[in-house]
Short mmCIF file of C-alpha atoms in Angstrom, two decimals:
data_model
loop_
_atom_site.label_atom_id
_atom_site.label_comp_id
_atom_site.label_asym_id
_atom_site.label_seq_id
_atom_site.Cartn_x
_atom_site.Cartn_y
_atom_site.Cartn_z
CA MET H 907 0.00 0.00 0.00
CA ARG H 908 1.36 3.40 -1.01
CA SER H 909 0.55 5.60 1.95
CA ALA H 910 2.10 8.26 4.15
CA VAL H 911 1.45 10.31 7.26
CA ILE H 912 2.77 13.85 7.65
CA ASP H 913 2.48 16.00 10.77
CA ARG H 914 3.59 19.59 10.33
CA GLN H 915 3.64 22.08 13.17
CA THR H 916 4.68 25.72 12.96
CA ALA H 917 3.91 28.82 15.01
CA GLU H 918 1.09 29.48 12.51
CA THR H 919 -0.45 26.06 11.83
CA ASP H 920 -0.77 22.49 13.07
CA ILE H 921 -1.44 20.09 10.16
CA HIS H 922 -2.12 16.35 10.19
CA CYS H 923 -2.24 14.60 6.81
CA GLN H 924 -2.81 10.90 6.03
CA LEU H 925 -2.79 9.84 2.39
CA ASN H 926 -3.38 6.49 0.68
CA LEU H 927 -2.80 6.62 -3.08
CA ASP H 928 -4.54 3.27 -3.57
CA GLY H 929 -7.75 4.13 -1.79
CA SER H 930 -11.35 4.59 -2.81
CA GLY H 931 -11.73 8.35 -2.56
CA HIS H 932 -12.73 8.42 1.11
CA CYS H 933 -11.99 11.84 2.55
CA GLN H 934 -12.12 13.43 5.99
CA VAL H 935 -11.13 17.09 5.90
CA SER H 936 -11.40 19.76 8.57
CA THR H 937 -9.45 22.97 8.06
CA GLY H 938 -11.90 25.61 9.24
CA ILE H 939 -12.24 26.91 5.66
CA GLY H 940 -15.43 25.46 4.19
CA PHE H 941 -14.74 26.04 0.50
CA PHE H 942 -11.20 24.65 0.79
CA ASP H 943 -12.57 21.55 2.56
CA HIS H 944 -14.97 21.16 -0.37
CA MET H 945 -12.08 21.38 -2.86
CA MET H 946 -10.04 18.78 -0.95
CA ASN H 947 -13.01 16.41 -0.86
CA LEU H 948 -13.44 16.76 -4.63
CA PHE H 949 -9.71 16.28 -5.20
CA ALA H 950 -9.57 13.07 -3.13
CA PHE H 951 -12.80 11.62 -4.55
CA HIS H 952 -11.84 12.19 -8.18
CA GLY H 953 -8.28 11.00 -7.60
CA GLY H 954 -9.41 7.86 -5.78
CA PHE H 955 -7.19 8.80 -2.83
CA ASP H 956 -8.06 8.22 0.81
CA LEU H 957 -7.26 11.47 2.59
CA VAL H 958 -7.40 12.70 6.14
CA LEU H 959 -6.47 16.37 6.40
CA GLU H 960 -6.87 18.25 9.66
CA ALA H 961 -5.63 21.78 10.18
CA ASP H 962 -5.64 24.20 13.06
CA GLY H 963 -4.38 27.50 11.69
CA ASP H 964 -4.31 31.19 12.43
CA LEU H 965 -7.60 31.92 10.66
CA ASP H 966 -7.93 35.05 12.77
CA VAL H 967 -5.18 36.43 10.49
CA ASP H 968 -6.51 34.98 7.20
CA ASP H 969 -6.58 31.72 5.23
CA HIS H 970 -3.11 31.97 3.68
CA HIS H 971 -0.99 30.03 6.19
CA THR H 972 -3.55 27.25 6.63
CA ILE H 973 -4.06 26.57 2.92
CA GLU H 974 -0.38 26.92 2.00
CA ASP H 975 0.71 24.61 4.83
CA CYS H 976 -1.95 22.05 3.84
CA GLY H 977 -0.43 22.13 0.35
CA ILE H 978 3.04 21.60 1.80
CA ALA H 979 1.91 18.67 3.96
CA LEU H 980 -0.09 17.04 1.15
CA GLY H 981 2.84 17.42 -1.24
CA GLN H 982 5.20 15.83 1.28
CA ALA H 983 2.73 12.98 1.79
CA PHE H 984 2.53 12.36 -1.97
CA LYS H 985 6.29 12.31 -2.31
CA LYS H 986 6.68 9.92 0.62
CA ALA H 987 3.84 7.63 -0.51
CA LEU H 988 5.30 7.32 -4.02
CA GLY H 989 8.66 6.13 -2.71
CA GLU H 990 11.01 5.22 -5.59
CA ARG H 991 8.20 5.79 -8.12
CA THR H 992 8.93 2.46 -9.78
CA GLY H 993 6.35 1.51 -12.39
CA ILE H 994 4.22 4.67 -12.29
CA GLU H 995 2.96 6.20 -15.52
CA ARG H 996 4.65 9.46 -14.42
CA TYR H 997 2.65 11.79 -16.68
CA GLY H 998 -0.93 12.86 -16.17
CA PHE H 999 -3.29 14.97 -18.23
CA PHE H 1000 -6.95 15.76 -17.83
CA LEU H 1001 -9.47 18.18 -19.33
CA LEU H 1002 -12.30 18.74 -16.91
CA PRO H 1003 -15.50 20.58 -17.81
CA MET H 1004 -17.55 22.13 -15.03
CA ASP H 1005 -20.59 23.73 -16.59
CA GLU H 1006 -19.22 26.73 -18.55
CA SER H 1007 -15.62 26.28 -17.30
CA LEU H 1008 -12.92 24.04 -18.75
CA ALA H 1009 -9.71 23.29 -16.84
CA GLU H 1010 -6.66 21.62 -18.34
CA ILE H 1011 -4.25 19.93 -15.94
CA SER H 1012 -0.93 18.55 -17.20
CA LEU H 1013 1.70 17.15 -14.86
CA ASP H 1014 4.94 15.22 -14.67
CA ILE H 1015 6.01 13.43 -11.48
CA SER H 1016 9.60 14.16 -12.40
CA GLY H 1017 11.20 15.23 -9.15
CA ARG H 1018 11.65 18.68 -10.72
CA PRO H 1019 9.07 20.99 -9.15
CA TYR H 1020 7.55 23.73 -11.25
CA LEU H 1021 4.20 25.48 -11.53
CA VAL H 1022 2.58 27.21 -14.48
CA PHE H 1023 -0.79 28.65 -13.44
CA ASN H 1024 -3.03 30.43 -15.92
CA CYS H 1025 -6.38 31.23 -14.35
CA GLU H 1026 -7.99 34.55 -13.57
CA PHE H 1027 -10.71 34.93 -10.97
CA SER H 1028 -13.18 37.79 -11.00
CA ARG H 1029 -13.83 37.98 -7.27
CA ASP H 1030 -11.53 38.05 -4.26
CA GLN H 1031 -13.14 35.23 -2.27
CA ILE H 1032 -15.27 32.13 -2.64
CA GLY H 1033 -16.86 31.58 0.73
CA MET H 1034 -14.06 32.16 3.24
CA MET H 1035 -11.28 31.19 0.81
CA ALA H 1036 -9.33 33.84 -1.07
CA THR H 1037 -9.24 32.99 -4.78
CA GLU H 1038 -5.51 33.78 -4.88
CA MET H 1039 -5.01 30.78 -2.60
CA VAL H 1040 -5.87 28.35 -5.41
CA GLU H 1041 -2.54 29.19 -7.03
CA GLU H 1042 -0.69 29.27 -3.69
CA PHE H 1043 -2.00 25.80 -2.81
CA MET H 1044 -0.97 24.42 -6.21
CA ARG H 1045 2.52 25.87 -5.82
CA ALA H 1046 2.99 24.50 -2.30
CA PHE H 1047 1.71 21.08 -3.35
CA ALA H 1048 3.75 20.82 -6.57
CA PHE H 1049 7.03 22.00 -5.04
CA ASN H 1050 6.79 19.66 -2.06
CA ALA H 1051 5.65 16.67 -4.12
CA GLY H 1052 8.36 17.18 -6.76
CA ILE H 1053 5.85 17.62 -9.56
CA THR H 1054 5.93 19.80 -12.67
CA LEU H 1055 2.36 21.09 -12.77
CA HIS H 1056 0.64 23.13 -15.46
CA VAL H 1057 -2.84 24.47 -14.67
CA ASN H 1058 -4.60 26.22 -17.53
CA LEU H 1059 -8.16 27.38 -17.29
CA ARG H 1060 -9.17 27.46 -20.95
CA TYR H 1061 -12.33 29.43 -20.25
CA GLY H 1062 -15.05 30.03 -17.69
CA ASN H 1063 -17.14 32.68 -15.98
CA ASN H 1064 -18.17 31.38 -12.56
CA ASP H 1065 -15.29 31.39 -10.05
CA HIS H 1066 -16.74 28.48 -8.05
CA HIS H 1067 -16.88 26.39 -11.23
CA LYS H 1068 -13.33 27.41 -12.22
CA ALA H 1069 -11.87 26.32 -8.89
CA GLU H 1070 -13.90 23.13 -8.84
CA ALA H 1071 -12.74 22.19 -12.35
CA ILE H 1072 -9.11 22.74 -11.33
CA PHE H 1073 -9.24 20.61 -8.17
CA LYS H 1074 -11.23 17.79 -9.80
CA GLY H 1075 -8.90 17.85 -12.80
CA LEU H 1076 -5.85 17.68 -10.54
CA GLY H 1077 -7.26 14.58 -8.87
CA HIS H 1078 -7.87 12.86 -12.21
CA ALA H 1079 -4.47 13.81 -13.67
CA LEU H 1080 -2.67 12.54 -10.56
CA LYS H 1081 -4.69 9.31 -10.59
CA ASN H 1082 -3.42 8.69 -14.13
CA ALA H 1083 0.17 9.60 -13.28
CA VAL H 1084 0.47 7.40 -10.17
CA THR H 1085 -1.04 4.34 -11.88
CA VAL H 1086 1.44 1.45 -11.77
CA SER H 1087 1.76 -0.07 -15.22
CA SER H 1088 5.22 -1.67 -15.29
CA ASP H 1089 8.15 -2.70 -13.11
CA ARG H 1090 10.54 -0.02 -14.32
CA VAL H 1091 11.13 3.64 -13.66
CA MET H 1092 9.69 5.76 -16.47
CA SER H 1093 12.91 7.59 -17.25
CA THR H 1094 15.93 6.95 -19.45
CA LYS H 1095 18.01 8.11 -16.47
CA GLY H 1096 16.72 5.14 -14.48
CA MET H 1097 15.45 7.41 -11.69
CA LEU H 1098 12.94 10.16 -11.05
CA GLU H 1099 14.33 12.94 -8.88
#
């Protein structure tokens, strides 16, 4: 079973993350930020990952530290759960429509972290989550998981739909990339890091 547990404590947040890559999409999330919890539930369900994510953060300041640190912890859990990455497909791609919005997620579990994020939101917040935190979460996750991640919102009008398409698409693209299909490392170098 490819799973990991990460506990991350700082002066700003206390995060507990349990991840099973070979799960059934069962998710238990409690961060104090309702819309972010919703996005994490969608991500886990569509990725087929079992996820426990609990956060106690300085929400009296704002949502930044909590969401960014959840991204860090989840990225670390992915990296740990993947281990040597032997046999994984490595690449993932998914186009996800959500009503009028269409998100394109392309990723490479290469060990070389990078983020390209092309999505504009029209409002500052969705519920209690700042829309700018979608990009910050993706960056924290990608850099700590060792993933090259490209997020392109092709079009859309409703900010809720845009965010939902991105998180669902990320789950699907990762599900494809972590699928074990051989007994070798998918690199001519013989290693992914």
